[in-house]
CSV table of C-alpha atoms in Angstrom, one decimal:
chain,number,residue,atom,x,y,z
X,354,UNK,CA,-0.2,0.1,-0.1
X,355,UNK,CA,0.9,3.8,-0.1
X,356,UNK,CA,0.0,6.7,1.1
X,357,UNK,CA,0.5,9.9,0.0
X,358,UNK,CA,1.3,13.0,3.1
X,359,UNK,CA,0.0,15.8,0.7
X,360,UNK,CA,3.2,18.7,1.3
X,361,UNK,CA,2.3,22.1,0.0
X,362,UNK,CA,4.1,24.0,2.4
X,363,UNK,CA,1.4,23.9,4.9
X,364,UNK,CA,3.3,24.7,7.8
X,365,UNK,CA,4.6,22.0,10.5
X,366,UNK,CA,4.2,18.4,9.2
X,367,UNK,CA,6.6,16.6,10.5
X,368,UNK,CA,5.1,14.9,13.8
X,369,UNK,CA,2.6,14.0,11.0
X,370,UNK,CA,5.6,12.3,9.3
X,371,UNK,CA,7.5,10.8,12.1
X,372,UNK,CA,3.7,8.9,13.4
X,373,UNK,CA,3.0,8.1,10.3
X,374,UNK,CA,6.2,6.6,9.2
X,375,UNK,CA,5.7,5.0,12.5
X,376,UNK,CA,3.0,3.0,12.3
X,377,UNK,CA,3.7,2.5,8.9
X,378,UNK,CA,7.0,0.9,9.6
X,379,UNK,CA,7.9,-1.4,6.1
X,380,UNK,CA,4.3,-2.6,5.3
X,381,UNK,CA,3.1,0.4,3.6
X,382,UNK,CA,4.8,2.8,2.3
X,383,UNK,CA,4.7,6.7,3.0
X,384,UNK,CA,5.7,9.5,1.1
X,385,UNK,CA,5.7,13.0,1.4
X,386,UNK,CA,5.0,14.9,-1.7
X,387,UNK,CA,3.2,17.4,-4.2
X,388,UNK,CA,3.8,15.5,-7.5
X,389,UNK,CA,0.7,14.8,-8.6
X,390,UNK,CA,1.1,11.8,-10.5
X,391,UNK,CA,2.3,10.3,-6.9
X,392,UNK,CA,-1.0,11.3,-4.9
X,393,UNK,CA,-3.2,10.0,-7.9
X,394,UNK,CA,-1.5,6.4,-8.0
X,395,UNK,CA,-1.7,6.2,-3.9
X,396,UNK,CA,-3.6,4.5,-2.1
X,397,UNK,CA,-4.9,6.3,0.2
X,398,UNK,CA,-4.1,10.2,1.3
X,399,UNK,CA,-3.0,12.9,4.1
X,400,UNK,CA,-3.9,16.1,3.8
X,401,UNK,CA,-2.0,17.5,6.9
X,402,UNK,CA,-2.8,21.6,7.7
X,403,UNK,CA,-1.4,24.3,9.5
X,404,UNK,CA,-1.7,28.4,10.6
X,405,UNK,CA,-4.5,29.5,8.6
X,406,UNK,CA,-7.5,28.1,7.0
X,407,UNK,CA,-6.5,31.0,4.9
X,408,UNK,CA,-2.6,30.1,4.0
X,409,UNK,CA,-3.8,26.8,3.7
X,410,UNK,CA,-6.2,27.3,0.5
X,411,UNK,CA,-3.3,29.4,-0.8
X,412,UNK,CA,-1.0,26.8,0.1
X,413,UNK,CA,-3.0,24.1,-1.9
X,414,UNK,CA,-3.8,26.2,-4.7
X,415,UNK,CA,-0.1,27.7,-5.7
X,416,UNK,CA,0.6,24.5,-6.9
X,417,UNK,CA,-0.8,24.0,-10.4
X,418,UNK,CA,-3.1,21.1,-10.6
X,419,UNK,CA,-3.5,20.0,-6.7
X,420,UNK,CA,-6.7,20.6,-5.8
X,421,UNK,CA,-8.1,18.9,-9.0
X,422,UNK,CA,-6.0,15.7,-8.5
X,423,UNK,CA,-6.7,15.7,-4.5
X,424,UNK,CA,-10.8,16.4,-6.0
X,425,UNK,CA,-10.8,13.8,-8.7
X,426,UNK,CA,-9.0,11.1,-5.6
X,427,UNK,CA,-11.6,11.8,-2.9
X,428,UNK,CA,-14.6,12.5,-4.8
X,429,UNK,CA,-14.3,11.0,-8.1
X,430,UNK,CA,-12.8,8.0,-7.2
X,431,UNK,CA,-13.9,7.5,-3.8
X,432,UNK,CA,-9.8,7.1,-2.5
X,433,UNK,CA,-10.1,7.4,1.8
X,434,UNK,CA,-8.2,10.8,2.6
X,435,UNK,CA,-7.6,11.8,6.0
X,436,UNK,CA,-7.5,15.5,6.9
X,437,UNK,CA,-6.0,17.0,9.8
X,438,UNK,CA,-6.7,20.1,11.9
X,439,UNK,CA,-7.1,22.9,9.2
X,440,UNK,CA,-6.7,19.4,6.3
X,441,UNK,CA,-10.4,19.2,7.9
X,442,UNK,CA,-11.3,22.6,7.6
X,443,UNK,CA,-11.0,22.9,3.7
X,444,UNK,CA,-13.4,20.0,3.4
X,445,UNK,CA,-16.0,22.7,4.7
X,446,UNK,CA,-17.3,25.2,1.6
X,447,UNK,CA,-15.9,28.2,3.5
X,448,UNK,CA,-14.0,29.2,6.0
X,449,UNK,CA,-13.8,32.8,7.6
X,450,UNK,CA,-9.9,33.2,9.1
X,451,UNK,CA,-8.2,36.2,8.2
X,452,UNK,CA,-10.5,36.5,5.1
X,453,UNK,CA,-13.4,34.7,4.1
X,454,UNK,CA,-11.4,32.2,1.7
X,455,UNK,CA,-13.0,29.4,-0.5
X,456,UNK,CA,-12.8,25.9,0.5
X,457,UNK,CA,-12.9,22.3,-1.2
X,458,UNK,CA,-16.5,22.2,-0.9
X,459,UNK,CA,-16.3,18.6,-0.3
X,460,UNK,CA,-18.1,18.2,2.7
X,461,UNK,CA,-21.1,21.3,3.3
X,462,UNK,CA,-20.1,24.0,6.1
X,463,UNK,CA,-18.3,26.7,7.4
X,464,UNK,CA,-15.6,27.6,9.3
X,465,UNK,CA,-15.9,30.3,12.2
X,466,UNK,CA,-13.9,31.5,15.1
X,467,UNK,CA,-14.0,29.6,18.0
X,468,UNK,CA,-16.6,31.6,20.0
X,469,UNK,CA,-15.1,32.7,23.9
X,470,UNK,CA,-18.3,33.9,24.9
X,471,UNK,CA,-16.1,37.1,25.2
X,472,UNK,CA,-12.5,36.0,26.6
X,473,UNK,CA,-14.2,33.8,29.2
X,474,UNK,CA,-12.3,30.8,27.3
X,475,UNK,CA,-8.6,31.1,26.7
X,476,UNK,CA,-8.4,30.8,22.6
X,477,UNK,CA,-6.0,28.9,20.8
X,478,UNK,CA,-7.9,26.3,22.7
X,479,UNK,CA,-4.4,24.1,23.7
X,480,UNK,CA,-4.1,20.8,24.9
X,481,UNK,CA,-5.8,17.3,25.4
X,482,UNK,CA,-9.8,17.1,25.5
X,483,UNK,CA,-11.6,14.9,26.0
X,484,UNK,CA,-13.8,13.7,22.5
X,485,UNK,CA,-17.6,12.7,22.9
X,486,UNK,CA,-17.9,10.0,20.2
X,487,UNK,CA,-21.1,10.1,18.4
X,488,UNK,CA,-21.1,7.9,15.6
X,489,UNK,CA,-18.6,4.2,15.6
X,490,UNK,CA,-16.7,5.2,12.7
X,491,UNK,CA,-14.1,2.8,11.3
X,492,UNK,CA,-11.0,5.1,12.8
X,493,UNK,CA,-12.4,5.4,16.5
X,494,UNK,CA,-12.2,1.4,16.3
X,495,UNK,CA,-10.4,0.1,20.1
X,496,UNK,CA,-10.7,4.1,21.2
X,497,UNK,CA,-13.0,4.7,23.8
X,498,UNK,CA,-15.2,7.6,25.2
X,499,UNK,CA,-13.9,10.4,26.4
X,500,UNK,CA,-10.4,9.9,25.3
X,501,UNK,CA,-8.1,12.3,24.9
X,502,UNK,CA,-6.8,14.1,22.1
X,503,UNK,CA,-4.6,16.9,21.8
X,504,UNK,CA,-6.0,20.0,20.3
X,505,UNK,CA,-4.6,23.8,19.0
X,506,UNK,CA,-7.2,25.5,16.9
X,507,UNK,CA,-8.9,28.8,17.4
X,508,UNK,CA,-11.2,28.1,14.8
X,509,UNK,CA,-13.8,24.9,14.3
X,510,UNK,CA,-15.8,23.4,11.4
X,511,UNK,CA,-19.5,23.6,11.2
X,512,UNK,CA,-21.0,21.1,9.2
X,513,UNK,CA,-24.8,21.6,7.3
X,514,UNK,CA,-25.2,18.0,7.6
X,515,UNK,CA,-25.3,17.1,11.1
X,516,UNK,CA,-24.8,13.0,10.8
X,517,UNK,CA,-21.0,13.9,9.1
X,518,UNK,CA,-19.8,14.2,12.8
X,519,UNK,CA,-18.5,11.9,14.8
X,520,UNK,CA,-17.2,13.3,17.8
X,521,UNK,CA,-17.8,16.6,19.5
X,522,UNK,CA,-14.9,17.9,22.6
X,523,UNK,CA,-17.1,20.3,24.8
X,524,UNK,CA,-14.8,23.8,25.2
X,525,UNK,CA,-16.0,27.1,25.1
X,526,UNK,CA,-19.1,25.1,22.9
X,527,UNK,CA,-19.6,21.9,21.5
X,528,UNK,CA,-17.0,21.6,19.1
X,529,UNK,CA,-16.7,18.8,16.1
X,530,UNK,CA,-13.4,17.7,15.9
X,531,UNK,CA,-14.7,14.1,13.6
X,532,UNK,CA,-15.7,13.7,11.1
X,533,UNK,CA,-16.5,11.0,8.1
X,534,UNK,CA,-18.6,11.4,4.6
X,535,UNK,CA,-18.3,8.2,2.8
X,536,UNK,CA,-14.3,7.9,1.8
X,537,UNK,CA,-13.5,11.8,3.9
X,538,UNK,CA,-12.0,10.8,7.7
X,539,UNK,CA,-11.4,14.3,8.7
X,540,UNK,CA,-9.8,15.6,12.7
X,541,UNK,CA,-9.8,18.4,14.4
X,542,UNK,CA,-7.4,17.2,17.1
X,543,UNK,CA,-3.8,15.8,16.3
X,544,UNK,CA,-3.8,12.2,16.1
X,545,UNK,CA,0.4,12.1,15.4
X,546,UNK,CA,0.3,14.4,19.2
X,547,UNK,CA,-2.1,12.4,20.6
X,548,UNK,CA,0.0,9.8,22.3
X,549,UNK,CA,-0.9,5.9,21.8
X,550,UNK,CA,-4.3,6.6,21.2
X,551,UNK,CA,-3.7,9.8,18.4
X,552,UNK,CA,-1.3,6.3,16.7
X,553,UNK,CA,-4.2,3.6,17.4
X,554,UNK,CA,-6.1,6.0,15.3
X,555,UNK,CA,-2.8,6.4,12.8
X,556,UNK,CA,-3.0,2.5,12.6
X,557,UNK,CA,-6.8,2.4,12.1
X,558,UNK,CA,-7.0,4.9,8.9
X,559,UNK,CA,-4.0,2.7,7.4
X,560,UNK,CA,-5.5,-0.8,7.9
X,561,UNK,CA,-9.1,0.5,6.3
D,1437,UNK,CA,-13.2,19.0,29.5
D,1438,UNK,CA,-10.0,21.1,28.6
D,1439,UNK,CA,-7.2,19.5,30.3
D,1440,UNK,CA,-4.7,21.0,32.6
D,1441,UNK,CA,-1.2,20.6,31.0
D,1442,UNK,CA,1.9,18.9,33.0
D,1443,UNK,CA,5.3,20.2,31.3
D,1444,UNK,CA,8.4,18.3,32.8
D,1445,UNK,CA,11.5,20.4,31.3
D,1446,UNK,CA,15.1,18.8,30.4
D,1447,UNK,CA,18.5,21.3,30.4
D,1448,UNK,CA,20.0,19.4,27.1
D,1449,UNK,CA,24.0,20.8,27.0
D,1450,UNK,CA,26.0,19.6,24.0
D,1451,UNK,CA,22.7,17.3,22.9
D,1452,UNK,CA,23.0,15.7,26.1
D,1453,UNK,CA,20.9,15.5,29.7
D,1454,UNK,CA,22.9,17.8,32.2
D,1455,UNK,CA,19.6,17.6,35.0
D,1456,UNK,CA,17.1,14.4,34.2
D,1457,UNK,CA,16.2,12.1,35.4
D,1458,UNK,CA,18.9,9.5,37.8
D,1459,UNK,CA,17.0,6.2,37.2
D,1460,UNK,CA,19.2,3.3,38.6
D,1461,UNK,CA,17.4,1.5,35.5
D,1462,UNK,CA,18.4,4.1,33.0
D,1463,UNK,CA,20.7,2.6,30.3
D,1464,UNK,CA,22.1,6.1,29.6
D,1465,UNK,CA,21.1,9.1,32.0
D,1466,UNK,CA,21.9,11.5,29.3
D,1467,UNK,CA,20.2,10.5,26.4
D,1468,UNK,CA,17.4,13.1,25.7
D,1469,UNK,CA,15.5,10.3,24.1
D,1470,UNK,CA,15.8,8.1,26.4
D,1471,UNK,CA,14.1,10.5,29.6
D,1472,UNK,CA,11.6,12.2,27.0
D,1473,UNK,CA,10.3,8.5,26.1
D,1474,UNK,CA,10.0,8.6,29.9
D,1475,UNK,CA,8.2,11.1,30.4
D,1476,UNK,CA,6.0,10.2,27.6
D,1477,UNK,CA,5.2,7.1,29.1
D,1478,UNK,CA,4.7,8.3,32.2
D,1479,UNK,CA,1.9,10.5,30.8
D,1480,UNK,CA,3.4,13.9,30.3
D,1481,UNK,CA,1.4,16.3,27.8
D,1482,UNK,CA,4.2,17.8,26.5
D,1483,UNK,CA,7.4,17.3,26.8
D,1484,UNK,CA,10.2,20.4,27.5
D,1485,UNK,CA,13.6,20.8,25.9
D,1486,UNK,CA,15.8,24.1,26.4
D,1487,UNK,CA,19.0,24.1,25.4
D,1488,UNK,CA,21.3,25.3,27.3
D,1489,UNK,CA,24.4,25.0,24.8
D,1490,UNK,CA,27.1,27.7,25.4
D,1491,UNK,CA,29.1,27.9,22.7
D,1492,UNK,CA,27.5,28.3,18.8
D,1493,UNK,CA,29.6,25.3,17.2
D,1494,UNK,CA,27.4,22.6,19.0
D,1495,UNK,CA,24.4,24.8,18.5
D,1496,UNK,CA,23.8,22.3,16.0
D,1497,UNK,CA,23.3,19.2,17.7
D,1498,UNK,CA,19.6,19.9,19.3
D,1499,UNK,CA,18.7,19.6,15.8
D,1500,UNK,CA,19.7,16.1,15.8
D,1501,UNK,CA,18.5,15.5,19.3
D,1502,UNK,CA,14.9,17.1,17.8
D,1503,UNK,CA,15.1,14.9,14.8
D,1504,UNK,CA,15.4,11.9,17.2
D,1505,UNK,CA,13.2,12.8,20.0
D,1506,UNK,CA,10.1,13.2,17.9
D,1507,UNK,CA,10.9,9.5,15.9
D,1508,UNK,CA,10.0,7.8,18.9
D,1509,UNK,CA,7.2,10.5,21.4
D,1510,UNK,CA,4.2,11.3,20.1
D,1511,UNK,CA,3.3,14.4,22.0
D,1512,UNK,CA,4.1,18.4,21.2
D,1513,UNK,CA,7.0,18.8,22.0
D,1514,UNK,CA,8.3,22.4,22.7
D,1515,UNK,CA,12.1,23.3,22.1
D,1516,UNK,CA,13.7,26.4,23.4
D,1517,UNK,CA,16.8,28.3,23.7
D,1518,UNK,CA,19.2,30.2,21.9
D,1519,UNK,CA,16.2,31.1,18.6
D,1520,UNK,CA,17.2,34.0,17.1
D,1521,UNK,CA,15.6,33.6,13.8
D,1522,UNK,CA,12.7,33.3,11.6
D,1523,UNK,CA,15.4,30.9,10.6
D,1524,UNK,CA,16.2,28.8,13.2
D,1525,UNK,CA,12.2,28.3,14.3
D,1526,UNK,CA,12.1,27.0,10.6
D,1527,UNK,CA,15.0,24.4,11.5
D,1528,UNK,CA,13.8,23.2,14.3
D,1529,UNK,CA,10.4,22.7,13.7
D,1530,UNK,CA,11.5,21.1,10.2
D,1531,UNK,CA,13.5,18.4,12.9
D,1532,UNK,CA,10.2,17.9,14.4
D,1533,UNK,CA,9.6,20.2,17.2
D,1534,UNK,CA,5.9,21.4,17.4
D,1535,UNK,CA,6.6,24.5,18.7
D,1536,UNK,CA,9.8,26.7,20.3
D,1537,UNK,CA,9.8,29.1,22.5
D,1538,UNK,CA,11.1,32.2,21.7
D,1539,UNK,CA,12.8,34.4,24.8
D,1540,UNK,CA,15.9,36.9,23.9
D,1541,UNK,CA,15.2,37.9,20.1
D,1542,UNK,CA,11.3,37.5,21.3
D,1543,UNK,CA,12.2,41.4,23.2
D,1544,UNK,CA,14.8,42.1,21.8
D,1545,UNK,CA,13.7,42.3,18.4
D,1546,UNK,CA,9.2,41.6,18.1
D,1547,UNK,CA,9.3,40.8,14.3
D,1548,UNK,CA,10.5,37.6,14.9
D,1549,UNK,CA,7.3,36.8,16.8
D,1550,UNK,CA,5.1,38.6,14.2
D,1551,UNK,CA,6.8,37.3,10.8
D,1552,UNK,CA,7.5,33.6,12.4
D,1553,UNK,CA,3.7,32.6,13.8
D,1554,UNK,CA,1.9,33.9,10.4
D,1555,UNK,CA,4.4,32.1,8.3
D,1556,UNK,CA,4.2,28.7,10.9
D,1557,UNK,CA,1.0,30.0,12.5
D,1558,UNK,CA,0.7,31.4,16.3
D,1559,UNK,CA,0.1,28.0,17.7
D,1560,UNK,CA,3.9,26.6,17.6
D,1561,UNK,CA,5.0,30.1,18.6
D,1562,UNK,CA,6.1,30.0,22.9
D,1563,UNK,CA,6.9,33.3,24.0
D,1564,UNK,CA,8.9,33.0,27.2
D,1565,UNK,CA,9.0,36.0,29.4
D,1566,UNK,CA,12.0,35.7,32.2
D,1567,UNK,CA,10.8,38.6,34.7
D,1568,UNK,CA,12.1,40.0,38.0
D,1569,UNK,CA,10.0,41.6,40.9
D,1570,UNK,CA,11.5,45.2,41.0
D,1571,UNK,CA,9.9,47.6,42.8
D,1572,UNK,CA,6.4,48.1,41.9
D,1573,UNK,CA,6.4,46.1,38.3
D,1574,UNK,CA,8.7,43.3,37.3
D,1575,UNK,CA,11.3,43.4,34.8
D,1576,UNK,CA,12.1,41.6,31.8
D,1577,UNK,CA,15.7,39.7,32.0
D,1578,UNK,CA,16.8,38.3,28.8
D,1579,UNK,CA,19.9,36.4,27.8
D,1580,UNK,CA,19.7,33.7,29.8
D,1581,UNK,CA,18.3,36.1,32.8
D,1582,UNK,CA,21.8,37.8,32.4
D,1583,UNK,CA,20.8,41.1,31.2
D,1584,UNK,CA,17.6,43.9,32.4
D,1585,UNK,CA,15.5,46.2,29.6
D,1586,UNK,CA,13.5,48.0,31.8
D,1587,UNK,CA,10.9,46.4,30.2
D,1588,UNK,CA,7.1,45.6,31.9
D,1589,UNK,CA,6.7,42.2,31.8
D,1590,UNK,CA,3.0,42.0,31.9
D,1591,UNK,CA,2.6,45.2,29.2
D,1592,UNK,CA,5.3,42.7,27.3
D,1593,UNK,CA,2.7,39.7,27.8
D,1594,UNK,CA,-0.1,41.5,26.1
D,1595,UNK,CA,2.5,42.8,23.3
D,1596,UNK,CA,3.3,39.1,22.7
D,1597,UNK,CA,-0.2,38.1,22.6
D,1598,UNK,CA,-1.1,41.0,19.9
D,1599,UNK,CA,2.5,40.1,18.0
D,1600,UNK,CA,1.5,36.2,17.5
D,1601,UNK,CA,2.1,33.9,20.4
D,1602,UNK,CA,0.2,30.8,20.7
D,1603,UNK,CA,1.2,30.5,23.9
D,1604,UNK,CA,3.5,32.1,27.2
D,1605,UNK,CA,5.8,30.3,29.4
D,1606,UNK,CA,6.2,32.9,32.3
D,1607,UNK,CA,9.2,32.4,34.2
D,1608,UNK,CA,9.4,34.1,37.8
D,1609,UNK,CA,13.3,34.4,37.7
D,1610,UNK,CA,12.8,35.2,41.6
D,1611,UNK,CA,11.8,32.0,41.8
D,1612,UNK,CA,13.4,29.8,39.6
D,1613,UNK,CA,15.9,27.1,41.2
D,1614,UNK,CA,14.3,27.9,44.6
D,1615,UNK,CA,11.8,25.3,44.8
D,1616,UNK,CA,9.9,28.1,46.8
D,1617,UNK,CA,6.7,27.9,44.3
D,1618,UNK,CA,5.8,29.7,41.7
D,1619,UNK,CA,5.2,33.4,41.7
D,1620,UNK,CA,2.0,33.2,41.6
D,1621,UNK,CA,1.2,37.1,41.7
D,1622,UNK,CA,3.0,37.0,38.3
D,1623,UNK,CA,1.1,34.7,36.8
D,1624,UNK,CA,-2.7,35.3,38.0
D,1625,UNK,CA,-1.5,38.5,36.5
D,1626,UNK,CA,0.3,37.9,33.8
D,1627,UNK,CA,-3.0,35.4,32.9
D,1628,UNK,CA,-5.5,37.6,33.1
D,1629,UNK,CA,-4.6,41.0,31.2
D,1630,UNK,CA,-3.7,38.1,27.9
D,1631,UNK,CA,-6.1,35.6,26.4
D,1632,UNK,CA,-3.6,33.1,25.1
D,1633,UNK,CA,-2.6,30.6,27.2
D,1634,UNK,CA,-0.2,31.2,30.2
D,1635,UNK,CA,2.4,28.5,31.0
D,1636,UNK,CA,4.2,28.6,34.4
D,1637,UNK,CA,7.5,28.3,35.6
D,1638,UNK,CA,9.6,28.8,38.4
D,1639,UNK,CA,10.4,27.9,41.9
D,1640,UNK,CA,8.4,23.8,41.9
D,1641,UNK,CA,9.5,22.1,45.0
D,1642,UNK,CA,6.5,20.1,46.0
D,1643,UNK,CA,3.8,18.4,44.3
D,1644,UNK,CA,1.3,21.3,46.2
D,1645,UNK,CA,2.7,24.2,44.1
D,1646,UNK,CA,2.1,23.1,40.9
D,1647,UNK,CA,-1.9,22.5,42.6
D,1648,UNK,CA,-1.4,26.7,43.0
D,1649,UNK,CA,-0.1,27.4,39.7
D,1650,UNK,CA,-3.1,26.4,38.3
D,1651,UNK,CA,-5.7,27.3,40.8
D,1652,UNK,CA,-4.4,30.2,41.8
D,1653,UNK,CA,-1.4,31.3,39.0
D,1654,UNK,CA,-5.0,30.6,36.9
D,1655,UNK,CA,-1.8,29.2,34.3
D,1656,UNK,CA,-3.5,26.8,32.2
D,1657,UNK,CA,0.1,24.1,32.1
D,1658,UNK,CA,2.4,23.7,34.7
D,1659,UNK,CA,6.1,23.2,34.2
D,1660,UNK,CA,8.8,21.5,36.4
D,1661,UNK,CA,11.9,20.9,35.7
D,1662,UNK,CA,14.0,20.1,39.1
D,1663,UNK,CA,11.0,17.6,40.7
D,1664,UNK,CA,11.3,15.4,38.5
D,1665,UNK,CA,15.1,14.8,38.2
D,1666,UNK,CA,16.1,12.5,40.5
D,1667,UNK,CA,12.8,10.5,40.6
D,1668,UNK,CA,11.8,13.2,43.8
D,1669,UNK,CA,7.8,12.7,42.0
D,1670,UNK,CA,7.6,10.6,38.7
D,1671,UNK,CA,5.0,11.9,36.2
D,1672,UNK,CA,1.9,9.8,37.5
D,1673,UNK,CA,2.6,10.6,40.7
D,1674,UNK,CA,2.2,14.3,40.2
D,1675,UNK,CA,-0.7,14.1,37.9
D,1676,UNK,CA,-2.9,11.9,40.8
D,1677,UNK,CA,-1.9,14.3,42.9
D,1678,UNK,CA,-3.6,17.4,40.9
D,1679,UNK,CA,-6.8,14.6,39.8
D,1680,UNK,CA,-7.1,14.3,44.0
D,1681,UNK,CA,-6.9,18.5,44.3
D,1682,UNK,CA,-10.0,18.4,41.9
D,1683,UNK,CA,-7.1,19.3,38.8
D,1684,UNK,CA,-9.1,18.3,35.4
D,1685,UNK,CA,-5.4,16.3,34.6
D,1686,UNK,CA,-5.2,13.4,31.5
D,1687,UNK,CA,-4.9,10.6,33.2
């Protein structure tokens, strides 16, 4: 099996690479790439993302043909794709960080700033928070409800169709933290930094 | 519910841990990777490396250490000490650091914070504030506490938030190394002034100090070094203690 981690200069992805390689060992080939042919021919794709929604979308657009290739991979060919943090957020139609920016439009919804109740809650939402699993998902296999995952973000994905929500987390409000729609998977938290349980999720994705 | 974080800090010099866990069964007490693994397996919420390498020639070893550690530790890794430029930050992040803490450079040239948080995202930019009580204010010191600046720490904290820092690591120099507990007044003043998380540092001598840092100092996270060195307390014991005092922690 070949897995591509999309490298589009979206900030620091070395932890993503390290954790996937740790799980993959010799069984799975992990490529860190922005090469369209390589992405097309892979079995699964990981879309990481750090920094602002706008800077990540800009990063994707800067690589000629990348968005089309991802669309073909995920929407036309329905192959498994895992978005992490802003990688997940970009599934949305639109994001409001920095300025209004169009997303990939894969799962209807928007990405807006977390309502921190006039400063009552600190932002970014940083640290270990518990996830409320609301729906069975293959990527949560072996992970119990209320497990801790590592978060760091100030914006949240609000999908229109609540049936895609796999898990939420409680902060200033209920925040969507894992979604699944057919072949699309995404987490707001960082499995690559979430210790053993995060590694377990990566394992689950690899063995889909 | 978001948990308060416990962060052990390891001093690394020329690629080796100089103050670390001194367990008998540790094969190599100076290996940062091995020590970081012990902490992360014990439940540390993050690991912090402070590079105290004296000479510039040996600076590069921290990159190797970060690279090796990040391949074996899957909790966030923060690296600080001697970070001068956006280029330094870039290099550390590429080696596998999840966050970089900036101290002297943030004071001398706040643009580094503005630029790096734009470039890499606020989530990986931690500004370390070293402050000392000076009559009626807390004054910022740089260069590992050697140079006074005349800058008011609380105002500086606000400025760093505005510049794009994702977190503040606040160390009381009056308390650092004393084991007398955090400077609670300093922590709570800064924490109430800014809207980003504050990590309390400097002065922890026992587990009650950790409790105070969170309960009284309103810190989101507590950092400690020496209580974990020489195995005085384990991470697990510290977390269980915090839990027993009603502080939400990841266990």
